[in-house]
Structures are given as C-alpha cells and as structure tokens.
Short mmCIF file of C-alpha atoms in Angstrom, two decimals:
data_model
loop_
_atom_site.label_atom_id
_atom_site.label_comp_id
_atom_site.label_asym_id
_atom_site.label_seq_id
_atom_site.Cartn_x
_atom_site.Cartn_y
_atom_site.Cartn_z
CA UNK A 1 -19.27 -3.30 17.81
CA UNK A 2 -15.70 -3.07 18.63
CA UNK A 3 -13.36 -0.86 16.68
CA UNK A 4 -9.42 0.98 17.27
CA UNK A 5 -9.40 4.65 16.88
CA UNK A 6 -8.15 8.06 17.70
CA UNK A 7 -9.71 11.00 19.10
CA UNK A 8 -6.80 13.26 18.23
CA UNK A 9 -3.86 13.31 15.60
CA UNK A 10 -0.40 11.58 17.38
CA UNK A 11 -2.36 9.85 19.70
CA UNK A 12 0.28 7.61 20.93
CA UNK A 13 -2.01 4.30 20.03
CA UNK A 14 -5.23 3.21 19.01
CA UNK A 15 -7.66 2.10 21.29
CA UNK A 16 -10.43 -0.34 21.14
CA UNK A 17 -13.61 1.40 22.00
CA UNK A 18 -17.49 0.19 21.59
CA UNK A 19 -18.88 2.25 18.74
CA UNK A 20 -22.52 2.21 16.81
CA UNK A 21 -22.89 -0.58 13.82
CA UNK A 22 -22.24 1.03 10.27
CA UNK A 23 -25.03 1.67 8.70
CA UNK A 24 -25.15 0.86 4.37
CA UNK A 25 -26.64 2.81 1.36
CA UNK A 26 -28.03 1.26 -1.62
CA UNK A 27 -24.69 0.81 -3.39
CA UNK A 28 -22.87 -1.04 -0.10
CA UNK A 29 -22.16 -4.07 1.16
CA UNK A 30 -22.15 -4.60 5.20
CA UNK A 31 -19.03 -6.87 5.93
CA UNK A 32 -18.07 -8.70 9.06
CA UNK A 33 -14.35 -8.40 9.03
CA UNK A 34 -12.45 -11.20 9.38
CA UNK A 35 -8.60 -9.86 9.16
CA UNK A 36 -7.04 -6.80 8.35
CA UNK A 37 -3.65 -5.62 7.77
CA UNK A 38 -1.64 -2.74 8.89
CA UNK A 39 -0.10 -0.59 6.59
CA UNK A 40 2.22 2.66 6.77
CA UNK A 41 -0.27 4.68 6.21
CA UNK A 42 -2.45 3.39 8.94
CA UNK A 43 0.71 5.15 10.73
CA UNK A 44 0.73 8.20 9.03
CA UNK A 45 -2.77 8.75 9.14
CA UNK A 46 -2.61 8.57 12.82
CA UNK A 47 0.00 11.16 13.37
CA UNK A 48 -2.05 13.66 10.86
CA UNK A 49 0.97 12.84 8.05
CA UNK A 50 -2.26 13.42 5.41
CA UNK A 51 -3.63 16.65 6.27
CA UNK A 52 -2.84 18.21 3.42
CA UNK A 53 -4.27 15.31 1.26
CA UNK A 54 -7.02 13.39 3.49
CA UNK A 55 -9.26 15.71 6.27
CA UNK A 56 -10.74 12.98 8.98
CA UNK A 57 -12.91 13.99 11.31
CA UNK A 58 -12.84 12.44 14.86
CA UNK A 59 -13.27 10.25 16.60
CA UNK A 60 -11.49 7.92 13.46
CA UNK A 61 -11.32 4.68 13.42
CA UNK A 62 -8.35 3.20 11.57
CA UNK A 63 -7.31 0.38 8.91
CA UNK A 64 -7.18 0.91 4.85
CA UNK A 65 -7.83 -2.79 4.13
CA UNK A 66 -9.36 -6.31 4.90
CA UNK A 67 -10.86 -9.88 4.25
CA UNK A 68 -14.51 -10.49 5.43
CA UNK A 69 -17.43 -12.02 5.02
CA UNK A 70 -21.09 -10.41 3.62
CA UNK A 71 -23.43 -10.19 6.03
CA UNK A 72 -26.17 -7.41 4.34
CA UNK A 73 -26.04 -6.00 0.94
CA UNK A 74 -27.49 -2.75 -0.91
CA UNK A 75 -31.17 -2.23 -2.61
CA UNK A 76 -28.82 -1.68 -5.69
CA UNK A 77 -25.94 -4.60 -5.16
CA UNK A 78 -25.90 -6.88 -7.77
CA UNK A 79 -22.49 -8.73 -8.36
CA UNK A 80 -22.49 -9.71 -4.72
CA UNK A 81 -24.52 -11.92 -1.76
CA UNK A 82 -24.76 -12.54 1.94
CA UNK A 83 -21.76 -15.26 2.71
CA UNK A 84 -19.64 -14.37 0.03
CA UNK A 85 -16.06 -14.39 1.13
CA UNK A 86 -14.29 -10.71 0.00
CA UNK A 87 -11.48 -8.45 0.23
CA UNK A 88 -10.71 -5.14 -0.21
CA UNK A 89 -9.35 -1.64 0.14
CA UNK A 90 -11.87 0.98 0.82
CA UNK A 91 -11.73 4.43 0.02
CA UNK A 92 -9.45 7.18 1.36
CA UNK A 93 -12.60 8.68 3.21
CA UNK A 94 -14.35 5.48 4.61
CA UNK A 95 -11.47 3.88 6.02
CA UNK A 96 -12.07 2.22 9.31
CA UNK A 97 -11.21 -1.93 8.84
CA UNK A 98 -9.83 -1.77 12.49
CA UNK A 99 -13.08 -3.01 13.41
CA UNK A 100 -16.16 -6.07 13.62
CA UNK A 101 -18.09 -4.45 10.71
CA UNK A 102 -17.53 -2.15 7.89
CA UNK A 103 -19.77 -0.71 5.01
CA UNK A 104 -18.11 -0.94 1.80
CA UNK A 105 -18.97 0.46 -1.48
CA UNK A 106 -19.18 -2.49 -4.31
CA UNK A 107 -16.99 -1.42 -6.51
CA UNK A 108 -13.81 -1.46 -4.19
CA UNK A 109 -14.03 -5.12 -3.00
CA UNK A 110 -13.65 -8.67 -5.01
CA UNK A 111 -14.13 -12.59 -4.34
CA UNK A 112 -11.57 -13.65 -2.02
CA UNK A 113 -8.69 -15.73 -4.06
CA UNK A 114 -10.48 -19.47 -2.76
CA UNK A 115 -7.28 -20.83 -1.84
CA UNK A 116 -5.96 -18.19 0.74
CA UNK A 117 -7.22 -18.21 4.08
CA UNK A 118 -9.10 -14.52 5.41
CA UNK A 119 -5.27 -13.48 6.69
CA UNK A 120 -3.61 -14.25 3.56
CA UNK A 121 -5.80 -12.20 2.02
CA UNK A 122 -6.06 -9.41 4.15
CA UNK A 123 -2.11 -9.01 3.65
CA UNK A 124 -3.08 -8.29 -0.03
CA UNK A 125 -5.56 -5.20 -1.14
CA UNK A 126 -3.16 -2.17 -0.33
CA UNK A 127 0.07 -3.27 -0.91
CA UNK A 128 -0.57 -5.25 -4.33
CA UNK A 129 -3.09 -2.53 -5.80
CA UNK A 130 -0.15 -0.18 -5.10
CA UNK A 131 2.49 -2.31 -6.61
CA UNK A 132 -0.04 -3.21 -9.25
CA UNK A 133 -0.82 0.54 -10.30
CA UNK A 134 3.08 1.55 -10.08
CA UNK A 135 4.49 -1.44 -12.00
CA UNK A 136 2.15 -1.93 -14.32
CA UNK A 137 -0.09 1.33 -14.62
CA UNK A 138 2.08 3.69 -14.46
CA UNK A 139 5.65 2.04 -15.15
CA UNK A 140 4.03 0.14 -18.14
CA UNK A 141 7.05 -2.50 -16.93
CA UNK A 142 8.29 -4.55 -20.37
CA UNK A 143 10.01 -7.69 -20.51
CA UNK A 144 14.04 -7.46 -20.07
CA UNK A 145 13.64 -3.76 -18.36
CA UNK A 146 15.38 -3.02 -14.97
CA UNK A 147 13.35 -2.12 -12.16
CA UNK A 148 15.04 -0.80 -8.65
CA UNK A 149 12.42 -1.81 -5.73
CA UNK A 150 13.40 -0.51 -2.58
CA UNK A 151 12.94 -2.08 0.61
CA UNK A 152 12.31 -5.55 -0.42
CA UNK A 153 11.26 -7.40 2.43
CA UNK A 154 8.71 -4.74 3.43
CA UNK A 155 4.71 -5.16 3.06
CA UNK A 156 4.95 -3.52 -0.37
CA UNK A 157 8.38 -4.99 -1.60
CA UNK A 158 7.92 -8.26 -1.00
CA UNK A 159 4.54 -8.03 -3.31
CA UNK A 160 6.06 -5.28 -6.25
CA UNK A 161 9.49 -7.95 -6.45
CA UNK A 162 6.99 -10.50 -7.45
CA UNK A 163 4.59 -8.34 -9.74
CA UNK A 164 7.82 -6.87 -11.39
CA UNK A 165 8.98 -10.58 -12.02
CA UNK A 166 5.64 -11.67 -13.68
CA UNK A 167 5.38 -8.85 -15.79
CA UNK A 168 9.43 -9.95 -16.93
CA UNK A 169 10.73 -7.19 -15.52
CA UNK A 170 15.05 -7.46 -13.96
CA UNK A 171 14.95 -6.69 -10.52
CA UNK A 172 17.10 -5.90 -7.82
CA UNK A 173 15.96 -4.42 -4.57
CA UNK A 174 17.44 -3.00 -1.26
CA UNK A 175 17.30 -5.15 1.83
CA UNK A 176 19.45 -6.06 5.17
CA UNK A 177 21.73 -9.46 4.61
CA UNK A 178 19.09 -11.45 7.08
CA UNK A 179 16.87 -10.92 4.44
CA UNK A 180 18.55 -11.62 1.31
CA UNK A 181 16.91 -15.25 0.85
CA UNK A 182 13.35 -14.17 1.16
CA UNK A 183 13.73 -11.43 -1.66
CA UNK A 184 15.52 -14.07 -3.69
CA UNK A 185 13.08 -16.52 -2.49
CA UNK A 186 10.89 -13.65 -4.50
CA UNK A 187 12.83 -13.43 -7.58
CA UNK A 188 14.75 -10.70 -7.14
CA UNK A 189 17.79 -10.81 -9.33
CA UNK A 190 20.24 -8.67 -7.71
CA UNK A 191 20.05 -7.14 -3.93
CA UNK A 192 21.93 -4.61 -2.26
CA UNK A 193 23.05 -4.53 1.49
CA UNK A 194 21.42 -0.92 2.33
CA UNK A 195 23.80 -1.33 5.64
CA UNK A 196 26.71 -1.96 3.75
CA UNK A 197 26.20 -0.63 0.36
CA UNK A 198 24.79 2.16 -1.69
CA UNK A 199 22.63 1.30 -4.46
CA UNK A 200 23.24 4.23 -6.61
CA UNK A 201 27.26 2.97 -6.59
CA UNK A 202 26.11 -0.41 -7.65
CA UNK A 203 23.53 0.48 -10.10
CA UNK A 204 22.97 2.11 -13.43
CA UNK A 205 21.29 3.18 -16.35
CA UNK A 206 17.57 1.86 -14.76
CA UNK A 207 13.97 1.87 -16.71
CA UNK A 208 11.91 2.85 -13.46
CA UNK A 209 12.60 2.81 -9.63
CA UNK A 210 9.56 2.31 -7.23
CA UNK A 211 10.48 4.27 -3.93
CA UNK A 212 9.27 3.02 -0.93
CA UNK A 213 11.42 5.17 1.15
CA UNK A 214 11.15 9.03 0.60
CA UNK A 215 13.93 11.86 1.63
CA UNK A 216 17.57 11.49 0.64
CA UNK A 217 16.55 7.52 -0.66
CA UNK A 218 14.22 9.10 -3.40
CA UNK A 219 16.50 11.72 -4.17
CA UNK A 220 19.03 9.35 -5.09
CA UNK A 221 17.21 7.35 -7.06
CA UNK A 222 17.54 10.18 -10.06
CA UNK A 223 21.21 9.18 -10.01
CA UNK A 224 20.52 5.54 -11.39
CA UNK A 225 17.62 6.22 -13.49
CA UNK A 226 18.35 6.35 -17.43
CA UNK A 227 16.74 9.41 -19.69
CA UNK A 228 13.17 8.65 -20.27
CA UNK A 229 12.94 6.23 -17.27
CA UNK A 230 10.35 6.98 -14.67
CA UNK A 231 10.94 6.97 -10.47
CA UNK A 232 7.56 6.34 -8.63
CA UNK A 233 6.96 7.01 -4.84
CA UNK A 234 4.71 6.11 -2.01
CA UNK A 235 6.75 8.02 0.43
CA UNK A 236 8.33 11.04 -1.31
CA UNK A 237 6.13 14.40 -1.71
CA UNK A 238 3.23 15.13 -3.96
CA UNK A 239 4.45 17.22 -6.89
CA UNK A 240 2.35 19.92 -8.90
CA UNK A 241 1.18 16.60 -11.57
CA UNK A 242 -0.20 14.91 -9.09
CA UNK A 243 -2.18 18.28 -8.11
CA UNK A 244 -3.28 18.58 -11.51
CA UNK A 245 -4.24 14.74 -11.92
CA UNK A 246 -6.33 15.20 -8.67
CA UNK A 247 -7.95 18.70 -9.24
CA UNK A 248 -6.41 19.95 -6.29
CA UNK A 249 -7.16 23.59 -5.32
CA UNK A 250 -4.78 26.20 -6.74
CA UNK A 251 -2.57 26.56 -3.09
CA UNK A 252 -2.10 23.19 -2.86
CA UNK A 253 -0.48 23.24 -6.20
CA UNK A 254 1.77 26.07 -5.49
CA UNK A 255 2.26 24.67 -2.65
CA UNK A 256 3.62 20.94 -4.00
CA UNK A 257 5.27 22.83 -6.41
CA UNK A 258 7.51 24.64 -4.11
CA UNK A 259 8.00 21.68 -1.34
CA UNK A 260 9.28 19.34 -4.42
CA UNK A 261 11.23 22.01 -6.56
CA UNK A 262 14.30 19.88 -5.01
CA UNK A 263 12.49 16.97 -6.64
CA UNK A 264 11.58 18.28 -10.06
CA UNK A 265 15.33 19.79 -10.39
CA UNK A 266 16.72 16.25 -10.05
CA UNK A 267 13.82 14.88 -12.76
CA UNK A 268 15.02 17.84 -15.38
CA UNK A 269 18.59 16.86 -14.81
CA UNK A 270 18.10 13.20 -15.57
CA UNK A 271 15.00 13.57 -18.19
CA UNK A 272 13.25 11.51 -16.01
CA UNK A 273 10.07 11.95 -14.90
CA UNK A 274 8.71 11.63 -11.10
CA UNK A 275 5.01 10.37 -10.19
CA UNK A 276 3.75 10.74 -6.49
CA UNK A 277 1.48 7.55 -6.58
CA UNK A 278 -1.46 7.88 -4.51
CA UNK A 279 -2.77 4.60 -4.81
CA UNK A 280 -7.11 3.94 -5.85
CA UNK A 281 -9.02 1.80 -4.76
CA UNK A 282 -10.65 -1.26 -7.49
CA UNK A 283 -12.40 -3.73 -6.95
CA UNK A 284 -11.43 -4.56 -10.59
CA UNK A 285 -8.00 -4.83 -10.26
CA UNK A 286 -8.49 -7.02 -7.00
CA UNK A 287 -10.20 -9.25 -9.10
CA UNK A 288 -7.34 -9.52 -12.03
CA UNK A 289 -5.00 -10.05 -8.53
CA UNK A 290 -7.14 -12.55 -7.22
CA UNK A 291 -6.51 -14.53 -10.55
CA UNK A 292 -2.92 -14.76 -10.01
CA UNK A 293 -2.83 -15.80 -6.33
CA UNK A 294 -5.34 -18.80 -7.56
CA UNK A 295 -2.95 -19.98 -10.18
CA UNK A 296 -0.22 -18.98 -7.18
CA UNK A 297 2.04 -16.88 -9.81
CA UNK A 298 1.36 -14.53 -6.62
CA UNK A 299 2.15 -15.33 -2.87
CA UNK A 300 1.34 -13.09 -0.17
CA UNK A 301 4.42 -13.01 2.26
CA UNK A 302 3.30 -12.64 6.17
CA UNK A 303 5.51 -11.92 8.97
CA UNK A 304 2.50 -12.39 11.98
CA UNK A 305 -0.53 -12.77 12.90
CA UNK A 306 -1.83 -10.89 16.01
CA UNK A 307 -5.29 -10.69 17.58
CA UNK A 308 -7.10 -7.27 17.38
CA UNK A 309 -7.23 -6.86 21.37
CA UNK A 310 -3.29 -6.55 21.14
CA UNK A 311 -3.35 -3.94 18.17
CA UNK A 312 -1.14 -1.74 20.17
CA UNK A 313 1.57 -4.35 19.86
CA UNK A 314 0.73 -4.60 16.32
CA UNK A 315 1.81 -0.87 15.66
CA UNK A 316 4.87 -0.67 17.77
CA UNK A 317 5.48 -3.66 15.89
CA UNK A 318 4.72 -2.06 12.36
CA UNK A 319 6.66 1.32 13.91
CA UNK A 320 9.76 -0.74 14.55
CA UNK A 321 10.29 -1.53 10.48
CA UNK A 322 11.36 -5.08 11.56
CA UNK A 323 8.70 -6.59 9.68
CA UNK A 324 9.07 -9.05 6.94
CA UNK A 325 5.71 -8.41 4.99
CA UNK A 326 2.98 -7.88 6.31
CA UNK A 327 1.36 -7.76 9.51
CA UNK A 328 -2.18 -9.00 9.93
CA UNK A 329 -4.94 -7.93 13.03
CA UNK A 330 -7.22 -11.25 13.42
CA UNK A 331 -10.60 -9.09 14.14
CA UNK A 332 -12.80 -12.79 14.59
CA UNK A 333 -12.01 -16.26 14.94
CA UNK A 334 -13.01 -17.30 11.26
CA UNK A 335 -9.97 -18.68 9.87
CA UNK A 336 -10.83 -20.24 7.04
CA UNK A 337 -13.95 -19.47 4.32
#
C-alpha cells in the first residue's frame, strides 16, 4: 500500500513510499482510509517536537486521524462489521492515517455522523476530542461563564468556539479581521484583532482560556484569567501535573518542573491553575460528537481538500498558518458512504 513518512526527524517533507499492509490483532479493525486530516502535531511530530513525550521509531509514517471504511475485523470485535463507515483518532503510538490502510484498535473509532461525507469527517476526531476534553472535561464550562479561545479560525478554534457555545459558555476568540465573519459565523461573541489588538487589554476577569498558541500568548493569558479560573494548552509546556497524571519517570518530572517554573509562577500569582492537555483518544466520546453533528448543533469548518499524492503541498500549506479549519488529504476516491 501507499503511505507518507519519514526516515529521520526534520525531514523537510513526507514522502509517499510503498510499504507492507498492516497487519490486525484480535481487538482491531483493518480500515481502508478514505480521508484524513492534518493536524499540528502531524508537524511537530515530524520535526521530533515529541521526543520527550512520544519515542517513534523509523521509518514513521504520519497522520493522527481519519474517516474510512471496514474492510477486516478482530477474532474479538464485536460492536463493529466489514462496510461500516468510521472515524477516528488512533493512539499516540499507532499513528500512521497518511496511508491506504490502517489497523485500529476498537475502542478509539465510532460510526461516522451519516450525514457528513468521509472529508467532513475526517476534519473532526483530533481537533473536537481536544476541544471536547478541554471545554468540557477539564474546564467543566457552565452556562453564562467566559471562555478566551485563541486562534479562532484555526482547525481547533473553529470546533472549541462552537463546543464552548453549546455548552452556553461567552466566548470571544483571537483572529485576523478577514476572518472575523467565520468565527461569528461560529458564535463567537466578542473577537479581537491579534494584528491590531491585545487581548489581555481588552479582556478581564475570565473563567478558563484554551491556548492554542504557546510562548509569550500563554503567558499572557494569566493576566485575564480570574482566581479559581483555569488556562488549558495544546501548545504551551508539560508541567510537573501532567507528569504525575501520566506516571512519567522521575527526570521527566524534574525536568517539566523546571522548564515551566515561568509557568507555575504566573498560575500562583493569579490562583489559577494551568493544565498541559494531552489529548486521548475515545471512541466514546466520538460517538457523543457524532450525535451532535447529526442533529448539526456541530459543523465541521474545512478550508481544502487536497489529494494524498500532493501531501507535500498539504504541509507547506498547514506550515503557512493560513488555514481556515482544517485541511483534509483525500487518500481514495470514495466520497460519499
């Protein structure tokens, strides 16, 4: 089959290479993907950005998450069948949806929602099970509270505005004036020019802030947050809770600890507290998900479609940070379930 990966960290691009067909254990499911989306940490994985989290060996073939049909399933699979229609994110060490095939464990896919097509869907798994787990896992976002989402037109912004919104949450978000109408398009209720403006002179005493951004940006988030009020990032550092959440060997706990002292400083200061979100895969949750894209409460927002052979215009593309939403690889010419 045909797959894009890397044979060394920082390779400049991914290239598409004939490799052997995955092979499934009892508790897989053999898909033939469809569509698949890229992500920042398709990105970061490539230029070794995980290390100290994730350890790949190579050759690796890229891609976090996808839309695809069933085409074999486990001696133990029993919630699924050949032809069903699915999406997913797979785990942190099985990645690899930058191809024709994947094996999948069970329990980290779900029914495709029936009235998106395989590229709608694809543009869903990682970007709505992270907004999903921030807003409303961790965040525990209530009616009437104010929720700062930055980067609003991004893959994960344009998803989290709309999750924040459902669960009642106010929201403003950060953005470039071209793209002030799609976030309010999303329900975003107040949005700041990041050109023009900065959000911590605009805004004040905020419940949470979802960081999208990392360095100085998440930094001066702790500036708007009110006492109590939580900031969550995709992009900023892992601190020593997330060490101890994950059971992380001791150096890599003194080690978080020092590289976000910076960090935990700022959360003391504004008795606030800061979570490194390191999203998990769930078939579950993809399933609660797929129930509001059905009764379209949820829309996925795409900015292109692109076939896999051009991937490497795909992630210039995604490197550029021009995108409005997401960016979807067509692996096969299903369009449609």
């Amino acid at each position: 089959m045909n797959a894009a990966l890397i044979k060394h960290y920082k390779q400049d691009l991914p290239t598409i290479e004939q490799v052997p067909m995955p092979k499934i254990g009892a508790n897989d499911v053999l898909i033939k993907i469809v569509a698949a989306s890229i992500n920042p940490i398709d990105l970061k994985t490539k230029d070794g950005g995980l290390k100290m989290l994730l350890k790949y060996e190579m050759p690796l073939i890229l891609g976090s998450d996808f839309s695809g049909i069933i085409t074999e399933v486990g001696a133990a699979i029993t919630n699924f069948k050949v032809g069903d229609p699915v999406y997913g994110r797979v785990q942190k060490n099985r990645i690899g949806t930058f191809a024709e095939y994947i094996a999948v464990a069970q329990g980290d896919i779900a029914i495709k929602p029936a009235n998106l097509t395989f590229e709608e869907a694809a543009a869903i798994p990682l970007v709505g099970l992270t907004s999903y787990q921030a807003l409303h896992d961790i965040m525990k976002i209530k009616p009437n509270q104010k929720v700062l989402i930055q980067a609003g037109s991004g893959g994960i912004g344009t998803i989290a505005i709309q999750i924040a919104k459902m669960l009642g949450a106010y929201v403003a978000t950060t953005t470039s004036a071209k793209n002030f109408e799609l976030v309010k398009s999303l329900g975003a209720d107040q949005i700041i020019d990041y050109r023009t403006e900065n959000f911590y002179d605009k805004l004040h005493d905020y419940d949470y802030v979802f960081d999208t951004q990392g360095g100085k940006i998440l930094e001066n988030a702790f500036k708007i947050i009110k006492p109590g009020g939580k900031v969550v990032s995709i992009s900023g550092l892992p601190n020593e809770r997330f060490a101890e959440e994950y059971h992380l060997p001791l150096w890599k706990k003194l080690a978080f600890r020092l590289v976000t002292r910076n960090l935990t400083k700022l959360e003391k200061a504004a008795q606030a507290d800061y979570h490194f979100l390191f999203m998990k895969p769930s078939g579950k949750q993809l399933e609660t998900l797929r129930t509001y894209f059905e009764a379209e409460t949820l829309k996925p927002v795409i900015d292109r479609i692109i076939p896999f052979s051009e991937i490497a215009d795909a992630f210039n593309y995604s490197h550029s940070g021009k995108a409005k939403g997401k960016i979807i690889l067509r692996i096969s010419a299903i369009e449609k379930s």
